Short mmCIF file of C-alpha atoms in Angstrom, two decimals:
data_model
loop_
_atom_site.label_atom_id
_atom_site.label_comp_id
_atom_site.label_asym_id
_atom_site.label_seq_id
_atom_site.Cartn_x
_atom_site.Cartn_y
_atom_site.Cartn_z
CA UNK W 1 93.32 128.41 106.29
CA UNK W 2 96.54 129.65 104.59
CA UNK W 3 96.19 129.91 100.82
CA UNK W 4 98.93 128.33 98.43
CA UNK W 5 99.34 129.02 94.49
CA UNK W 6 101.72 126.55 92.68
CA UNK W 7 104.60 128.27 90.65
CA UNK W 8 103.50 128.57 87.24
CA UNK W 9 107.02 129.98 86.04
CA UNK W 10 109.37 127.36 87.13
CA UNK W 11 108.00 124.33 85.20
CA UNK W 12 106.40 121.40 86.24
CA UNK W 13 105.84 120.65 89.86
CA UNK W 14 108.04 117.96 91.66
CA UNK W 15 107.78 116.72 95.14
CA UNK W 16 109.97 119.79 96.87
CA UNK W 17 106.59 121.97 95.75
CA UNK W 18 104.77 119.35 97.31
CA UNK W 19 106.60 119.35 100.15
CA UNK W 20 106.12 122.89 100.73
CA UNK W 21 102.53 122.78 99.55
CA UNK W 22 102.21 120.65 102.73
CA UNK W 23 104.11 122.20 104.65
CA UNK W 24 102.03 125.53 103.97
CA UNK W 25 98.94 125.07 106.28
CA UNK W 26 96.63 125.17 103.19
CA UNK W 27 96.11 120.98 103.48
CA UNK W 28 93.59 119.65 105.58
CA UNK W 29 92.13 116.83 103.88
CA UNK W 30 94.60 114.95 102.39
CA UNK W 31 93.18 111.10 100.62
CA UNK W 32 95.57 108.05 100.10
CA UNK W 33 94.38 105.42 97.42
CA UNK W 34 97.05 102.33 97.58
CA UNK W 35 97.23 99.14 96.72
CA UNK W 36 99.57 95.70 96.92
CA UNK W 37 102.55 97.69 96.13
CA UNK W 38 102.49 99.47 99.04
CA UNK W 39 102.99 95.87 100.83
CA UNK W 40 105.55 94.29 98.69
CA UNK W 41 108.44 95.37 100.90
CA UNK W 42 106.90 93.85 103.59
CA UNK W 43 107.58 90.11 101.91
CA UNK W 44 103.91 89.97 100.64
CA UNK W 45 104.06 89.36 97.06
CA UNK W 46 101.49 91.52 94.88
CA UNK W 47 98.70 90.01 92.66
CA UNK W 48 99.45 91.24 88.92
CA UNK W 49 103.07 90.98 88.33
CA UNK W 50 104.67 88.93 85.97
CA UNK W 51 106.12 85.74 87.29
CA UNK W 52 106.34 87.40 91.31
CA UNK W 53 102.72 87.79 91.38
CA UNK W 54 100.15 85.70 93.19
CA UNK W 55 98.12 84.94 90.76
CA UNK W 56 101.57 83.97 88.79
CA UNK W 57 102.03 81.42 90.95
CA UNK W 58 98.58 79.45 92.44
CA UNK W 59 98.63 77.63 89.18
CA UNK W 60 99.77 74.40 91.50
CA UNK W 61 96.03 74.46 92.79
CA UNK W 62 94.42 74.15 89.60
CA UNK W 63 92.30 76.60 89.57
CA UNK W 64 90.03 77.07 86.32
CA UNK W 65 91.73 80.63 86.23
CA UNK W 66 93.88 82.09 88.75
CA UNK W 67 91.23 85.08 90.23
CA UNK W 68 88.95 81.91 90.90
CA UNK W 69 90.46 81.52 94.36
CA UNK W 70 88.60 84.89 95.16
CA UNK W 71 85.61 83.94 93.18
CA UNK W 72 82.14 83.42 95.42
CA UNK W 73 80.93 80.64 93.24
CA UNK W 74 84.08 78.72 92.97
CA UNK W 75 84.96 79.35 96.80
CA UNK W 76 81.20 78.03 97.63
CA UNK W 77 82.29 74.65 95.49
CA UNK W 78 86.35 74.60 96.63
CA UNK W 79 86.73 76.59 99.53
CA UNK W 80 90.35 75.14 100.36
CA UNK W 81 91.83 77.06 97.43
CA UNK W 82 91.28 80.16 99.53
CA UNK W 83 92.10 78.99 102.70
CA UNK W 84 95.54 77.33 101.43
CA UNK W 85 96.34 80.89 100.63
CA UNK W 86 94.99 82.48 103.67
CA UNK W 87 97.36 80.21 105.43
CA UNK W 88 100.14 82.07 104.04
CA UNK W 89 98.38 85.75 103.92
CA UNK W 90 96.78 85.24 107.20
CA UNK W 91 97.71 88.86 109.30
CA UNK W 92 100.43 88.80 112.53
CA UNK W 93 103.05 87.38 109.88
CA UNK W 94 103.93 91.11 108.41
CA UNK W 95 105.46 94.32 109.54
CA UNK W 96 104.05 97.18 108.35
CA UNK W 97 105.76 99.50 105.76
CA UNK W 98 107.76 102.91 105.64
CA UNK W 99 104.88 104.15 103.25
CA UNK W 100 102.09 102.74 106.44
CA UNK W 101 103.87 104.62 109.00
CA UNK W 102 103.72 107.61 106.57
CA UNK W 103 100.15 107.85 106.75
CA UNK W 104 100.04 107.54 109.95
CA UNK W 105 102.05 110.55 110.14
CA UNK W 106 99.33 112.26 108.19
CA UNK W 107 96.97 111.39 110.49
CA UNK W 108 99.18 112.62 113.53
CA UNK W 109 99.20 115.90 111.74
CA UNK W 110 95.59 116.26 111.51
CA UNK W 111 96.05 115.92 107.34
CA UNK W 112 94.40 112.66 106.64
CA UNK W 113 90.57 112.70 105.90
CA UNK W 114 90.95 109.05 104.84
CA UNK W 115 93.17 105.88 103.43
CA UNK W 116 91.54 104.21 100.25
CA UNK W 117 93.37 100.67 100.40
CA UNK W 118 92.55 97.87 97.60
CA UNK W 119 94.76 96.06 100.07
CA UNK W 120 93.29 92.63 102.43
CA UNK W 121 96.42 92.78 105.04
CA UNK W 122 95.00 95.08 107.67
CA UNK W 123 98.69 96.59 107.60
CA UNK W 124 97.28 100.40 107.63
CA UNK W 125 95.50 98.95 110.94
CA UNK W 126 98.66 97.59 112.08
CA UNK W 127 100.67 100.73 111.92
CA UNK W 128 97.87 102.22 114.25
CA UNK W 129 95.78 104.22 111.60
CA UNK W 130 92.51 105.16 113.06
CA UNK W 131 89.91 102.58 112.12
CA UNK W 132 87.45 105.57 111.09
CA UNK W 133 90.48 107.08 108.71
CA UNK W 134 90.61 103.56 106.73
CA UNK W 135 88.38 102.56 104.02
CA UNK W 136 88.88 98.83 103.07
CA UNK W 137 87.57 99.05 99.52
CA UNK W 138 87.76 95.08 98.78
CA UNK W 139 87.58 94.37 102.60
CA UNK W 140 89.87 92.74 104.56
CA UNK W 141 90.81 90.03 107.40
CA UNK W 142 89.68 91.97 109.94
CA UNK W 143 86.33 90.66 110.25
CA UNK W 144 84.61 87.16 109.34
CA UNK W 145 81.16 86.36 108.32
CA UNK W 146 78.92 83.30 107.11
CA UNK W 147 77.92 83.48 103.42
CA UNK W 148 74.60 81.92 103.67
CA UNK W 149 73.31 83.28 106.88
CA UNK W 150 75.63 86.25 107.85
CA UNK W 151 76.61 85.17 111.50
CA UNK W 152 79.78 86.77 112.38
CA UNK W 153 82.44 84.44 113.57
CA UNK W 154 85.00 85.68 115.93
CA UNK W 155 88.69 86.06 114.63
CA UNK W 156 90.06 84.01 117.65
CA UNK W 157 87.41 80.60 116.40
CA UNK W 158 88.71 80.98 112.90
CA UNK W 159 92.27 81.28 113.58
CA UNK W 160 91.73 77.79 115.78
CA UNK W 161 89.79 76.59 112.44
CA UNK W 162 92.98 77.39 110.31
CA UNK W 163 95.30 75.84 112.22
CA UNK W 164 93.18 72.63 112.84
CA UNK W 165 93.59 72.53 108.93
CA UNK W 166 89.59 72.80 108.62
CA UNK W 167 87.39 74.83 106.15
CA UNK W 168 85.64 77.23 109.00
CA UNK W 169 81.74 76.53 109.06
CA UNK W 170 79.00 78.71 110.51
CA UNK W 171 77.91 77.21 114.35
CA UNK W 172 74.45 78.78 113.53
CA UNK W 173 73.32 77.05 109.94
CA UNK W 174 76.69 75.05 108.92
CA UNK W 175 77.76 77.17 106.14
CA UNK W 176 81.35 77.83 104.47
CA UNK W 177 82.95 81.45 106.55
CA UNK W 178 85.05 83.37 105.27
CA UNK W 179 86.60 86.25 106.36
CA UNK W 180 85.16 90.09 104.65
CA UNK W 181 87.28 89.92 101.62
CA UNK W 182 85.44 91.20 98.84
CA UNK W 183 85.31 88.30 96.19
CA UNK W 184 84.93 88.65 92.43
CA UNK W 185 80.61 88.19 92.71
CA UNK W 186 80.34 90.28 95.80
CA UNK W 187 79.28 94.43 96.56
CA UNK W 188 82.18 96.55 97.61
CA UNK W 189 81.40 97.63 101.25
CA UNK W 190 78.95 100.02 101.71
CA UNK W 191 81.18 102.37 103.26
CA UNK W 192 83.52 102.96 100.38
CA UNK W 193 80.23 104.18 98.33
CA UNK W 194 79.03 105.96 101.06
CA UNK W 195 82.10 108.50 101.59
CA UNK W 196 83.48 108.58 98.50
CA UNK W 197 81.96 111.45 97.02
CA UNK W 198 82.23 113.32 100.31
CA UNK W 199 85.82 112.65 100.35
CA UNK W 200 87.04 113.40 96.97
CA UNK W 201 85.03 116.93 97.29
CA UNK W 202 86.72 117.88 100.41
CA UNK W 203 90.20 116.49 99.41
CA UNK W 204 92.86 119.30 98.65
CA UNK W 205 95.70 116.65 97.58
CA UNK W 206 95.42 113.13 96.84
CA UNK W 207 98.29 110.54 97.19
CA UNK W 208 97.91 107.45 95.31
CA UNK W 209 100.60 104.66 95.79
CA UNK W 210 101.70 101.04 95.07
CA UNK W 211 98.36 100.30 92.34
CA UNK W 212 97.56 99.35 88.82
CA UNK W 213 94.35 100.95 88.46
CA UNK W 214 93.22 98.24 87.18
CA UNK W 215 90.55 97.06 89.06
CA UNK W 216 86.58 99.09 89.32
CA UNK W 217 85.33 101.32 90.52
CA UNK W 218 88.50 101.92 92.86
CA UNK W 219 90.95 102.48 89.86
CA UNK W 220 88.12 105.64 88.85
CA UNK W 221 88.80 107.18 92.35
CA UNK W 222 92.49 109.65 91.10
CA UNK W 223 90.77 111.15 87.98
CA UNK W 224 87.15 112.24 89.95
CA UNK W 225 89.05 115.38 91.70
CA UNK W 226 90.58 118.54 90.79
CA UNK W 227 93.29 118.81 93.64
CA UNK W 228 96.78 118.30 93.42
CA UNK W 229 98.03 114.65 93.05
CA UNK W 230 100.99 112.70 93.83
CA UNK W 231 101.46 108.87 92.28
CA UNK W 232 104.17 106.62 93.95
CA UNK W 233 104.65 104.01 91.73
CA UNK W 234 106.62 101.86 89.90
CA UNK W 235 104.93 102.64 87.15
CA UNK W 236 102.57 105.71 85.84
CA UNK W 237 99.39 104.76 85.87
CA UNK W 238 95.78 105.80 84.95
CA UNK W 239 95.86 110.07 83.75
CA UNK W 240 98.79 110.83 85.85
CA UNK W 241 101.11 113.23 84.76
CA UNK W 242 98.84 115.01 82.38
CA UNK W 243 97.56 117.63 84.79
CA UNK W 244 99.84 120.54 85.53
CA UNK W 245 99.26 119.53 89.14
CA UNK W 246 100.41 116.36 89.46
CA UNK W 247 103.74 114.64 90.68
CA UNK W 248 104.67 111.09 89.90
CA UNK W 249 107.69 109.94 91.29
CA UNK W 250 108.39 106.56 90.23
CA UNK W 251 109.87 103.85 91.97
CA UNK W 252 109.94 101.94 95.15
CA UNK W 253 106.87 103.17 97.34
CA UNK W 254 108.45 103.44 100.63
CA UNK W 255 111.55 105.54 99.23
CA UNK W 256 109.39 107.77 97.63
CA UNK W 257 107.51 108.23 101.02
CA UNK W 258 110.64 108.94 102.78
CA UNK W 259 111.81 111.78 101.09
CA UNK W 260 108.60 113.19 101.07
CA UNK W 261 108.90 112.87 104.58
CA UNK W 262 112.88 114.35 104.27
CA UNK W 263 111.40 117.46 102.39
CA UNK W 264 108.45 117.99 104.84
CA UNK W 265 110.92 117.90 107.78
CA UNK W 266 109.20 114.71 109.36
CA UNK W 267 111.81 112.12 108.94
CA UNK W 268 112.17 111.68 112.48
CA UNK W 269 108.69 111.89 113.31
CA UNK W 270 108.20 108.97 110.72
CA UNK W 271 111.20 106.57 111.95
CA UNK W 272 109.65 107.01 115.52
CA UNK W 273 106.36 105.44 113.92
CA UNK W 274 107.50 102.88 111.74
CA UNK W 275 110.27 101.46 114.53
CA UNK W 276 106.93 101.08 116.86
CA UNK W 277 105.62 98.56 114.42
CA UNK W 278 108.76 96.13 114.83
CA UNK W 279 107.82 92.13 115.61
CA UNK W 280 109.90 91.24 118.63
CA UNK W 281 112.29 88.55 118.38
CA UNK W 282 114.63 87.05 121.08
CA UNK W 283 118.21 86.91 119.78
CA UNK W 284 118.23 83.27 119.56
CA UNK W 285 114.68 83.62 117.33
CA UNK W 286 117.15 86.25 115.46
CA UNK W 287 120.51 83.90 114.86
CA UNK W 288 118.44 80.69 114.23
CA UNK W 289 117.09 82.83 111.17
CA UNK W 290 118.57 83.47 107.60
CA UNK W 291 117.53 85.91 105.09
CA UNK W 292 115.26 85.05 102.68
CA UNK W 293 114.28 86.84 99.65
CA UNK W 294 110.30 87.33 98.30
CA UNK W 295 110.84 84.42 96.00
CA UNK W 296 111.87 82.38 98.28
CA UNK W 297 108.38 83.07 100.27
CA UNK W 298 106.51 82.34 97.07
CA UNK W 299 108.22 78.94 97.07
CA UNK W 300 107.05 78.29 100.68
CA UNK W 301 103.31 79.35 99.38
CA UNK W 302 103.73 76.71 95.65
CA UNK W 303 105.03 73.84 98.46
CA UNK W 304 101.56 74.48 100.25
CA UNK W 305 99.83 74.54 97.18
CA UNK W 306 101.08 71.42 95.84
CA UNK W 307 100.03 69.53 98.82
CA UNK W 308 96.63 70.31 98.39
CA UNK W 309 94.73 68.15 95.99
CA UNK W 310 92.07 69.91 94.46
CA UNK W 311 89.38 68.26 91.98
CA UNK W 312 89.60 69.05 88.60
CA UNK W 313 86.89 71.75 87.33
CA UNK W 314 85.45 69.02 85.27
CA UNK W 315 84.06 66.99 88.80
CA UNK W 316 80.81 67.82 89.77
CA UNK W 317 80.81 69.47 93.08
CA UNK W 318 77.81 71.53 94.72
CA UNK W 319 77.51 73.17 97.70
CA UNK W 320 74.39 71.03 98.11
CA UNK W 321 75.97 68.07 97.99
CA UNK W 322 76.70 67.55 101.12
CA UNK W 323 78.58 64.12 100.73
CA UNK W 324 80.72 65.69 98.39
CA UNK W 325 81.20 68.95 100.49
CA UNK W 326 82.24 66.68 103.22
CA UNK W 327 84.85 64.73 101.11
CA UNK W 328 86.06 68.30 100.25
CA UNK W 329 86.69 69.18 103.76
CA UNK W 330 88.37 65.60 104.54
CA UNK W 331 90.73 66.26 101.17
CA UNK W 332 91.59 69.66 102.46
CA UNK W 333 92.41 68.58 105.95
CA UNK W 334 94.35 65.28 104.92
CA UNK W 335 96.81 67.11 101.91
CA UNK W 336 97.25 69.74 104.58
CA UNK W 337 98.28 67.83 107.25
CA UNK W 338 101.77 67.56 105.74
CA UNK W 339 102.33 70.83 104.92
CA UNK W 340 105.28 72.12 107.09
CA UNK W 341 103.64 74.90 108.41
CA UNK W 342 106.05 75.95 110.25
CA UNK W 343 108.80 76.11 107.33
CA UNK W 344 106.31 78.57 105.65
CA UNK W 345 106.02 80.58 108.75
CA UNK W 346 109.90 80.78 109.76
CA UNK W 347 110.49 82.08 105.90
CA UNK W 348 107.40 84.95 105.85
CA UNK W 349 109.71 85.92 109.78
CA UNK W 350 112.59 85.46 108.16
CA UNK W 351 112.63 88.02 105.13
CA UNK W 352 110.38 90.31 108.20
CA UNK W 353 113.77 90.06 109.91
CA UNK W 354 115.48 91.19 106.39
CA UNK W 355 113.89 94.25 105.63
CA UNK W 356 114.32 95.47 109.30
CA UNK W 357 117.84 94.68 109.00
CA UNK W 358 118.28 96.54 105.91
CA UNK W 359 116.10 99.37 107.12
CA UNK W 360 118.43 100.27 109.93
CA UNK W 361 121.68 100.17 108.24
CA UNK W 362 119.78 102.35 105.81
#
């Protein structure tokens, strides 16, 4: 392997060194560590911003506190207030990203060792990352399971669930499914723990994108290694910028990806990746539509919320109740029955159809 020394006489590093330090056959084992930024230009709103955020704007389902809806206990007692938002999460709705394609690139070039992602939208999936590169570090929607007895239910008899406007239930013992998103109460996967360490010793650069670091014991991942780092962010985060290694280019995630990609020499090897990910839309689909901006989606996910009545914390509700977990599932399904789900769909395509737009005149 082809050795590479950083310039110690020409200041800081910036992402043309990076460029070339990639570019140098010296990395092999590059990680990624992202989170909901890396998804915001898709049209899915992230979790922790002010006002745009999602937890910003569930306070329509009255929710205790807005992280409830992915709290074990609560979702055992009100499971709608998950599923109203899986409605509106739910994958098939979202192109992936510039920055998605970009690893994918990685991968093509035999670079990636693995993608950390904080994120539930199976988009690194979607822009045909190997499943065996991608670490889902709070899960995701890929899979569903029972959380009394484990059965696995398939993805095709929840999806007919969700669209029936009914709480999925195990066939085997009756309980509440959900799909293997990590809830506030619940283990991280045991995969994350079990190649971590592995990982971050064999790693000679780390690229960490679109995150707060915020959240344990992902946000530790940037500051266990030695390597060279690169942040993509709106904002710096954790120890960046404090080691003589490390590049933080600040600002949207998927522009920062492309000129990586510009410096490397790989721009058109990443627009032939990302343009394979396009949703396919007749022309009539295409004219019938008008763009629609993020906010506008958030309103389509506050109209679904409002239609759902759910009981004030104050009620007593148990998961062994089971008259009361019945009148739970007949509240969901009867406040969801007018929800124009359709509206909500036609505005998530709608702002898809937006950023593609914008993309190619780009």
């Amino acid at each position: 392997m082809a050795k590479f020394k950083f310039p110690t006489n020409s200041g800081p590093p910036d992402l043309s060194t990076m460029a070339t330090y990639l570019t140098s056959g010296a990395v092999r084992n590059v990680v990624v560590m992202v989170g909901a930024g890396i998804s915001t230009a898709a049209g899915i709103p992230d979790f922790r911003s002010p006002k745009t955020g999602l937890y910003h704007n569930l306070s329509r389902l009255n929710l205790p506190y807005a992280e409830a809806v992915f709290d074990i206990d609560y979702f055992r007692k009100r499971p709608e207030a998950f599923y109203t938002l899986a409605h509106e999460l739910y994958p098939g709705k979202f192109r992936p990203t510039m920055f998605h394609s970009f690893v994918k690139v990685l991968e093509e070039r035999g670079m990636l060792r693995r993608v950390y992602t904080q994120n539930i939208d199976t988009l690194e999936r979607i822009a045909g990352v190997s499943d065996d590169k991608i670490v889902e570090a709070h899960g995701s929607f890929a899979e569903n399971h029972c959380i009394d007895c484990g059965k696995e239910m398939s993805k095709e008899d929840l999806e007919v669930s969700m669209k029936k406007n009914e709480i999925p239930k195990c066939k085997r013992c009756g309980g509440l499914v959900k799909p293997d998103i990590v809830f506030f109460g619940e283990a991280l996967p045991a995969r994350f723990f079990k190649l971590t360490t592995s990982d971050l010793q064999a790693a000679d650069l780390i690229i960490v994108a679109g995150t707060s670091l915020q959240v344990h014991p992902f946000a530790s991942l940037p500051s266990q290694v030695s390597c060279p780092r690169i942040l993509f962010n709106l904002e710096s985060v954790g120890d960046f910028g404090r080691r003589k290694t490390d590049v933080v280019v600040l600002g949207p995630c998927d522009e920062g990806a492309r000129e990586l990609a510009e410096k490397c020499g790989w721009e058109n090897q990443l627009d032939g990746l990302w343009s394979k990910t396009a949703i396919v839309k007749s022309i009539e689909e295409e004219e019938a539509e008008g763009a629609k901006t993020q906010k506008e989606v958030l309103d389509s996910i506050n109209r679904a919320a409002e239609n759902v009545k759910i009981p004030d914390e104050k009620e007593e509700i148990t998961s062994e109740n089971a008259d009361a977990d019945n009148a739970a599932d007949e509240t969901f399904v009867t406040a969801t029955e007018s929800i124009e789900v359709e509206e909500v769909t036609v505005a998530i395509e709608e702002l898809e159809i937006t950023a593609e737009k914008e993309e190619a005149q780009v």
